[in-house]
Amino acid sequence: MSIQQKTHPGVYALAIAAFAIGIAEFVVVGILPSLATAFQISLSRAGGLVGFYALALAVGTPVLVLCLARIPRKALLLGLIAVFLAGNLVSALAGSYAVLLTGRMITAVAHGSFFAIGATVAAHLAPKGQAGKAIALMFAGLTLAMVIGVPLGSFIGNAANWRLPFFAVAALAALAWLATLRLVPAIEVHADGTLAEQLAALRQPAILTMMTVTVLGFGTSFAAFTFVTPILTAITGFSTNSASVLLVVFGLATLIGNLAGGRWAVTLGWRSALRRMILCLLLAFIILTVAMSHKVAMVPMLFIWGALAFGMSPAFQAGMLETAERYAPRAVGFASALNIAGFNLGITLGQNAGSVLVSHELLAFTPLASAVLSALALLPLSRLRSNTPPTHNT
């Protein structure tokens, strides 16, 4: 007989913040052509708003987490949400591509640090053995943004004004700040070690290997996903408005996949769950190369793609937290930050691979680049093992 354990309300507050963050990060994908037109730049250069965002996040997150390691978790989360809000206001008011990029990078650093700290807080608030599910619930805010926020923001940004989605995200950030203030308790996550103890995590092969898996495994989708709107319009033949609606299909899949992935990380073990999902994603990208020329086939493939790509997120983060607790217990927060950096180094890697193909008029080959990255992700994964056996509710 299973025992239903209640989720701490603080996890829901983290999910609200993640919802705002998800819109901020991914709405740019939906309005990329509009931004290119507004600032009179090429589509491949506009793609830098995705890639540089991820790069700023990847570089800034571990550094910021190290610098802020002694600040109480709740106060730190509130401060990061405030910086995130400010970055979106800068983006919304930008009069040039350079200012927009600056606003995006400010937002990115706050985003990454929030998820690094938020994941450790969610795991702390979860019942024993259920960290993967709690992390998945927090990430559900991110994936829910893909279902509702990104398609709606893309539609408004393309139909009315590209600035409106950024103003909307700033308003959501204010709501997330209030929810965090009210619902997240003032808890003490185990003390981080000295600077030297935290940096020692970089010398642990298991931690670096786990980060490599995250870079390649999560980044695999972004060679194609960065340019999903041009793929849907120029190759599949959908209108721009229809492409925005189809992002709902992708977003719904990410939400379902994320929640299922969190459960699989608990029941199968994170390593086994990752191996199965990466293999399936590799096959999906090969099929997508043919399917994207056909409207009827493209819709279900978008769903499968979204479910697998974002279903891996909880397993990546659960794997890093478990690995850090074993090999660097005094640097769990820093290791979490490294993995968040890994997510976004992967986005940068995927976006740049896709941009190179697009700049050579090879948009149709971006899913193949994603397939190659999927295959590469399996290599470091084979060197890791899930240290905790699968657990089941009793």
Coordinates of C-alpha atoms in Angstrom, one line a residue:
M1 CA 0.0 0.0 0.0
S2 CA 1.5 3.3 -1.0
I3 CA 1.6 6.3 1.4
Q4 CA 1.0 9.7 -0.2
Q5 CA 3.4 12.2 1.2
K6 CA 2.4 15.9 0.9
T7 CA 4.6 18.2 -1.0
H8 CA 6.0 21.2 1.0
P9 CA 4.3 24.4 -0.2
G10 CA 7.7 26.0 -0.6
V11 CA 8.4 23.7 -3.6
Y12 CA 5.4 25.3 -5.3
A13 CA 6.8 28.8 -4.7
L14 CA 10.0 27.6 -6.4
A15 CA 7.9 26.3 -9.3
I16 CA 6.2 29.8 -9.7
A17 CA 9.6 31.4 -10.0
A18 CA 10.7 28.7 -12.4
F19 CA 7.6 29.4 -14.5
A20 CA 8.7 33.1 -15.0
I21 CA 12.2 32.0 -15.7
G22 CA 11.1 29.5 -18.3
I23 CA 9.2 32.1 -20.2
A24 CA 12.1 34.5 -20.1
E25 CA 14.6 32.0 -21.4
F26 CA 12.6 30.4 -24.2
V27 CA 10.1 33.0 -25.4
V28 CA 13.0 34.4 -27.5
V29 CA 12.9 31.2 -29.6
G30 CA 9.3 32.0 -30.6
I31 CA 9.9 35.6 -31.5
L32 CA 13.4 35.2 -33.0
P33 CA 12.4 36.3 -36.6
S34 CA 10.6 39.4 -35.1
L35 CA 13.7 40.3 -33.1
A36 CA 15.9 39.9 -36.2
T37 CA 13.6 42.2 -38.1
A38 CA 13.3 44.8 -35.3
F39 CA 17.0 45.1 -34.9
Q40 CA 17.9 44.6 -38.6
I41 CA 20.2 41.6 -37.9
S42 CA 20.5 38.2 -39.4
L43 CA 18.6 35.2 -38.0
S44 CA 21.8 33.5 -37.0
R45 CA 23.0 36.6 -35.1
A46 CA 19.6 36.8 -33.4
G47 CA 20.2 33.2 -32.3
G48 CA 22.9 34.6 -30.1
L49 CA 20.2 35.8 -27.7
V50 CA 19.8 32.2 -26.9
G51 CA 23.4 31.2 -27.0
F52 CA 24.9 34.1 -25.1
Y53 CA 22.2 33.9 -22.5
A54 CA 23.2 30.3 -21.9
L55 CA 26.9 31.2 -21.9
A56 CA 26.4 34.0 -19.4
L57 CA 24.4 31.6 -17.2
A58 CA 27.0 28.8 -17.5
V59 CA 30.0 31.1 -16.6
G60 CA 28.3 33.3 -14.0
T61 CA 26.3 30.7 -12.1
P62 CA 29.2 28.8 -10.4
V63 CA 31.0 32.0 -9.6
L64 CA 28.0 33.7 -8.1
V65 CA 27.1 30.6 -6.1
L66 CA 30.6 30.5 -4.7
C67 CA 30.5 34.2 -3.8
L68 CA 27.1 34.0 -2.1
A69 CA 27.6 30.6 -0.4
R70 CA 27.2 32.1 3.2
I71 CA 24.0 34.0 2.6
P72 CA 20.8 32.3 4.0
R73 CA 19.0 30.4 1.3
K74 CA 15.7 32.2 1.5
A75 CA 17.3 35.7 1.4
L76 CA 19.5 34.6 -1.5
L77 CA 16.5 33.3 -3.5
L78 CA 14.6 36.6 -3.0
G79 CA 17.6 38.6 -4.1
L80 CA 18.1 36.5 -7.2
I81 CA 14.4 36.9 -8.2
A82 CA 14.8 40.7 -7.8
V83 CA 17.8 40.7 -10.1
F84 CA 16.0 38.5 -12.6
L85 CA 13.1 41.0 -12.6
A86 CA 15.4 43.9 -13.2
G87 CA 17.1 42.1 -16.1
N88 CA 13.8 41.6 -17.8
L89 CA 12.9 45.3 -17.5
V90 CA 16.2 46.2 -19.2
S91 CA 15.4 43.8 -22.0
A92 CA 11.9 45.1 -22.4
L93 CA 13.1 48.7 -22.7
A94 CA 16.1 47.9 -24.9
G95 CA 16.6 50.3 -27.8
S96 CA 19.4 48.3 -29.4
Y97 CA 20.5 44.7 -29.8
A98 CA 23.5 45.3 -27.5
V99 CA 21.2 46.6 -24.7
L100 CA 18.8 43.7 -25.2
L101 CA 21.7 41.3 -25.0
T102 CA 22.9 43.0 -21.8
G103 CA 19.5 42.6 -20.2
R104 CA 19.4 39.0 -21.2
M105 CA 22.8 38.3 -19.6
I106 CA 21.8 39.9 -16.4
T107 CA 18.7 37.8 -16.3
A108 CA 20.7 34.7 -17.2
V109 CA 23.1 34.9 -14.2
A110 CA 20.2 35.3 -11.8
H111 CA 18.3 32.5 -13.5
G112 CA 21.2 30.0 -13.2
S113 CA 21.9 30.8 -9.5
F114 CA 18.2 30.5 -8.7
F115 CA 18.0 27.0 -10.1
A116 CA 21.3 25.9 -8.5
I117 CA 20.1 27.0 -5.0
G118 CA 16.5 26.2 -5.6
A119 CA 17.3 22.6 -6.5
T120 CA 19.1 22.1 -3.2
V121 CA 16.3 23.7 -1.3
A122 CA 13.6 21.6 -3.1
A123 CA 15.7 18.4 -2.3
H124 CA 15.9 19.5 1.4
L125 CA 12.2 20.0 1.6
A126 CA 11.4 16.7 0.0
P127 CA 10.6 13.5 2.0
K128 CA 13.5 11.0 2.2
G129 CA 14.2 9.3 -1.1
Q130 CA 11.9 11.7 -3.0
A131 CA 14.4 14.4 -4.1
G132 CA 14.0 13.6 -7.8
K133 CA 10.2 14.2 -7.6
A134 CA 10.6 17.5 -5.7
I135 CA 13.2 18.7 -8.2
A136 CA 10.9 17.6 -11.0
L137 CA 8.0 19.7 -9.5
M138 CA 10.2 22.7 -9.3
F139 CA 11.3 22.1 -13.0
A140 CA 7.6 21.7 -13.8
G141 CA 7.3 25.4 -13.5
L142 CA 9.9 25.7 -16.2
T143 CA 8.1 23.2 -18.4
L144 CA 4.7 24.7 -17.8
A145 CA 6.1 27.9 -19.2
M146 CA 6.7 25.9 -22.4
V147 CA 3.0 24.9 -22.4
I148 CA 1.4 28.3 -21.7
G149 CA 3.9 31.1 -21.4
V150 CA 6.2 30.6 -24.4
P151 CA 3.4 30.0 -26.9
L152 CA 1.3 32.9 -25.6
G153 CA 4.3 35.2 -25.3
S154 CA 5.4 34.2 -28.8
F155 CA 1.9 34.9 -30.2
I156 CA 1.7 38.3 -28.5
G157 CA 5.3 39.2 -29.4
N158 CA 4.8 38.4 -33.1
A159 CA 1.3 39.8 -33.4
A160 CA 1.7 43.0 -31.4
N161 CA 5.1 44.0 -30.0
W162 CA 8.2 41.9 -29.0
R163 CA 8.6 44.0 -25.8
L164 CA 5.3 42.8 -24.2
P165 CA 6.5 39.3 -23.3
F166 CA 9.4 40.8 -21.3
F167 CA 7.1 43.1 -19.4
A168 CA 4.9 40.2 -18.6
V169 CA 7.8 38.2 -17.3
A170 CA 8.8 41.1 -15.0
A171 CA 5.3 41.1 -13.6
L172 CA 5.4 37.3 -13.0
A173 CA 8.8 37.7 -11.3
A174 CA 7.2 40.1 -8.8
L175 CA 4.5 37.5 -8.1
A176 CA 7.2 34.8 -7.7
W177 CA 9.1 37.1 -5.2
L178 CA 5.9 37.4 -3.0
A179 CA 5.3 33.6 -3.2
T180 CA 8.8 32.9 -2.2
L181 CA 8.7 35.4 0.7
R182 CA 5.5 33.7 2.0
L183 CA 5.9 30.0 1.3
V184 CA 9.7 29.2 1.5
P185 CA 10.8 28.6 5.1
A186 CA 14.0 30.0 6.5
I187 CA 15.9 26.7 6.5
E188 CA 19.5 25.8 6.9
V189 CA 20.7 23.6 4.1
H190 CA 23.9 21.9 5.2
A191 CA 26.9 24.3 5.5
D192 CA 29.1 24.7 2.4
G193 CA 32.8 24.2 2.9
T194 CA 35.6 26.7 2.5
L195 CA 36.4 28.1 -0.9
A196 CA 39.1 25.5 -1.3
E197 CA 36.8 22.6 -0.3
Q198 CA 34.2 23.8 -2.8
L199 CA 36.7 24.2 -5.7
A200 CA 38.0 20.8 -4.9
A201 CA 34.8 19.5 -6.5
L202 CA 36.4 20.4 -9.8
R203 CA 39.1 17.8 -9.2
Q204 CA 36.5 15.0 -8.8
P205 CA 36.3 12.9 -12.0
A206 CA 32.8 11.7 -11.2
I207 CA 31.4 15.3 -10.9
L208 CA 33.1 16.4 -14.1
T209 CA 31.8 13.4 -15.9
M210 CA 28.3 14.0 -14.7
M211 CA 28.5 17.6 -15.9
T212 CA 29.7 16.4 -19.3
V213 CA 26.7 14.1 -19.5
T214 CA 24.4 17.1 -18.8
V215 CA 26.2 19.3 -21.4
L216 CA 25.8 16.8 -24.2
G217 CA 22.5 15.3 -23.1
F218 CA 20.6 18.5 -22.5
G219 CA 22.3 20.5 -25.2
T220 CA 21.4 17.9 -27.9
S221 CA 18.0 19.4 -28.6
F222 CA 19.1 23.0 -29.1
A223 CA 20.8 22.6 -32.4
A224 CA 17.3 22.2 -33.8
F225 CA 15.1 23.8 -31.1
T226 CA 16.8 27.2 -31.3
F227 CA 15.4 27.4 -34.9
V228 CA 12.1 25.5 -34.3
T229 CA 10.0 28.4 -35.6
P230 CA 11.9 28.7 -38.9
I231 CA 11.8 24.9 -39.2
L232 CA 8.0 24.9 -38.8
T233 CA 7.5 27.7 -41.2
A234 CA 10.2 27.3 -43.9
I235 CA 10.4 23.5 -44.0
T236 CA 7.2 22.1 -42.7
G237 CA 5.1 24.9 -44.2
F238 CA 3.1 26.2 -41.2
S239 CA 2.2 29.9 -40.9
T240 CA 3.9 31.9 -38.1
N241 CA 0.8 32.0 -36.0
S242 CA 0.3 28.2 -36.5
A243 CA 3.9 27.7 -35.4
S244 CA 3.2 29.6 -32.2
V245 CA 0.2 27.4 -31.5
L246 CA 2.3 24.3 -32.2
L247 CA 4.7 25.3 -29.5
V248 CA 1.9 24.5 -27.1
V249 CA 2.2 20.8 -28.3
F250 CA 5.9 20.9 -27.6
G251 CA 5.4 22.7 -24.2
L252 CA 2.7 20.2 -23.1
A253 CA 5.1 17.4 -23.9
T254 CA 7.9 19.0 -21.8
L255 CA 5.6 19.2 -18.8
I256 CA 4.5 15.6 -19.1
G257 CA 8.0 14.4 -19.8
N258 CA 9.4 16.4 -16.9
L259 CA 7.0 14.9 -14.3
A260 CA 7.5 11.4 -15.8
G261 CA 11.3 11.9 -15.8
G262 CA 11.3 12.8 -12.1
R263 CA 9.4 9.6 -11.3
W264 CA 11.7 7.5 -13.5
A265 CA 14.7 9.0 -11.8
V266 CA 13.3 7.7 -8.5
T267 CA 12.0 4.3 -9.6
L268 CA 14.6 3.3 -12.2
G269 CA 17.6 5.2 -10.9
W270 CA 18.8 8.4 -12.6
R271 CA 21.5 6.6 -14.7
S272 CA 19.1 4.0 -16.2
A273 CA 16.5 6.7 -16.8
L274 CA 18.9 8.9 -18.6
R275 CA 20.3 6.1 -20.8
R276 CA 16.8 5.1 -22.0
M277 CA 15.7 8.6 -22.7
I278 CA 18.9 9.6 -24.6
L279 CA 18.6 6.5 -26.8
C280 CA 15.0 7.2 -27.6
L281 CA 15.8 10.9 -28.3
L282 CA 18.6 9.8 -30.7
L283 CA 16.1 7.8 -32.6
A284 CA 13.5 10.6 -32.5
F285 CA 16.0 13.1 -34.1
I286 CA 16.7 10.6 -37.0
I287 CA 13.0 10.3 -37.6
L288 CA 12.5 14.0 -37.3
T289 CA 14.9 14.6 -40.2
V290 CA 12.3 13.0 -42.5
A291 CA 9.1 13.9 -40.6
M292 CA 9.7 17.7 -40.5
S293 CA 8.8 17.9 -44.2
H294 CA 5.2 16.6 -43.5
K295 CA 2.7 18.5 -41.4
V296 CA 0.8 15.5 -40.2
A297 CA 4.0 13.7 -39.0
M298 CA 5.6 16.8 -37.5
V299 CA 3.0 17.3 -34.8
P300 CA 3.4 13.9 -33.0
M301 CA 7.2 14.2 -33.4
L302 CA 7.2 17.6 -31.7
F303 CA 5.4 15.9 -28.8
I304 CA 7.9 13.0 -28.6
W305 CA 10.8 15.4 -28.9
G306 CA 9.6 17.7 -26.1
A307 CA 8.8 14.8 -23.7
L308 CA 12.2 13.2 -24.1
A309 CA 14.3 16.3 -24.2
F310 CA 13.0 17.9 -21.0
G311 CA 12.1 14.6 -19.3
M312 CA 15.8 14.2 -18.6
S313 CA 16.2 17.4 -16.6
P314 CA 15.3 16.0 -13.1
A315 CA 17.5 13.0 -13.7
F316 CA 20.5 15.2 -14.6
Q317 CA 20.1 17.3 -11.5
A318 CA 19.3 14.3 -9.2
G319 CA 22.4 12.6 -10.5
M320 CA 24.7 15.5 -9.8
L321 CA 23.3 16.0 -6.3
E322 CA 23.8 12.3 -5.5
T323 CA 27.3 12.3 -7.0
A324 CA 28.3 15.5 -5.1
E325 CA 26.9 14.1 -1.8
R326 CA 29.2 11.1 -2.2
Y327 CA 32.4 12.7 -3.6
A328 CA 32.2 16.4 -2.4
P329 CA 29.7 16.6 0.5
R330 CA 31.0 20.1 1.4
A331 CA 30.4 21.4 -2.1
V332 CA 26.9 20.3 -2.9
G333 CA 25.6 23.8 -3.7
F334 CA 28.6 24.5 -5.9
A335 CA 28.2 21.1 -7.7
S336 CA 24.6 22.0 -8.3
A337 CA 25.7 25.3 -9.8
L338 CA 28.2 23.4 -12.0
N339 CA 25.3 21.2 -13.3
I340 CA 23.1 24.2 -14.0
A341 CA 26.1 25.6 -15.9
G342 CA 26.2 22.3 -17.7
F343 CA 22.6 22.7 -18.9
N344 CA 23.5 26.0 -20.4
L345 CA 26.8 25.1 -21.8
G346 CA 24.8 22.4 -23.6
I347 CA 22.4 25.0 -24.9
T348 CA 25.3 27.1 -26.1
L349 CA 26.9 24.1 -27.8
G350 CA 23.6 23.1 -29.5
Q351 CA 22.8 26.7 -30.5
N352 CA 26.2 27.2 -32.1
A353 CA 26.1 23.9 -33.9
G354 CA 22.7 24.9 -35.3
S355 CA 23.8 28.4 -36.1
V356 CA 26.7 27.1 -38.2
L357 CA 24.3 24.9 -40.2
V358 CA 21.8 27.8 -40.6
S359 CA 24.5 30.2 -41.7
H360 CA 25.3 27.7 -44.5
E361 CA 21.6 27.4 -45.4
L362 CA 21.5 23.9 -43.9
L363 CA 18.5 24.4 -41.6
A364 CA 17.1 21.0 -42.5
F365 CA 20.2 19.3 -41.1
T366 CA 19.9 20.7 -37.6
P367 CA 18.1 17.5 -36.2
L368 CA 21.0 15.4 -37.4
A369 CA 23.4 17.6 -35.4
S370 CA 21.2 17.0 -32.4
A371 CA 21.3 13.2 -33.1
V372 CA 25.2 13.3 -33.1
L373 CA 25.2 15.1 -29.7
S374 CA 22.8 12.5 -28.3
A375 CA 25.2 9.7 -29.3
L376 CA 28.1 11.5 -27.8
A377 CA 26.2 11.9 -24.5
L378 CA 26.0 8.1 -24.1
L379 CA 29.8 7.8 -23.8
P380 CA 30.4 9.6 -20.5
L381 CA 27.1 8.3 -19.1
S382 CA 28.5 4.7 -19.5
R383 CA 31.3 5.7 -16.9
L384 CA 28.8 6.6 -14.2
R385 CA 26.6 4.6 -12.0
S386 CA 23.6 5.4 -9.9
N387 CA 24.8 5.1 -6.3
T388 CA 21.4 4.7 -4.8
P389 CA 19.3 1.7 -5.9
P390 CA 15.8 2.4 -7.2
T391 CA 13.3 3.1 -4.4
H392 CA 9.6 2.4 -4.3
N393 CA 6.8 3.8 -2.1
T394 CA 5.6 1.3 0.3

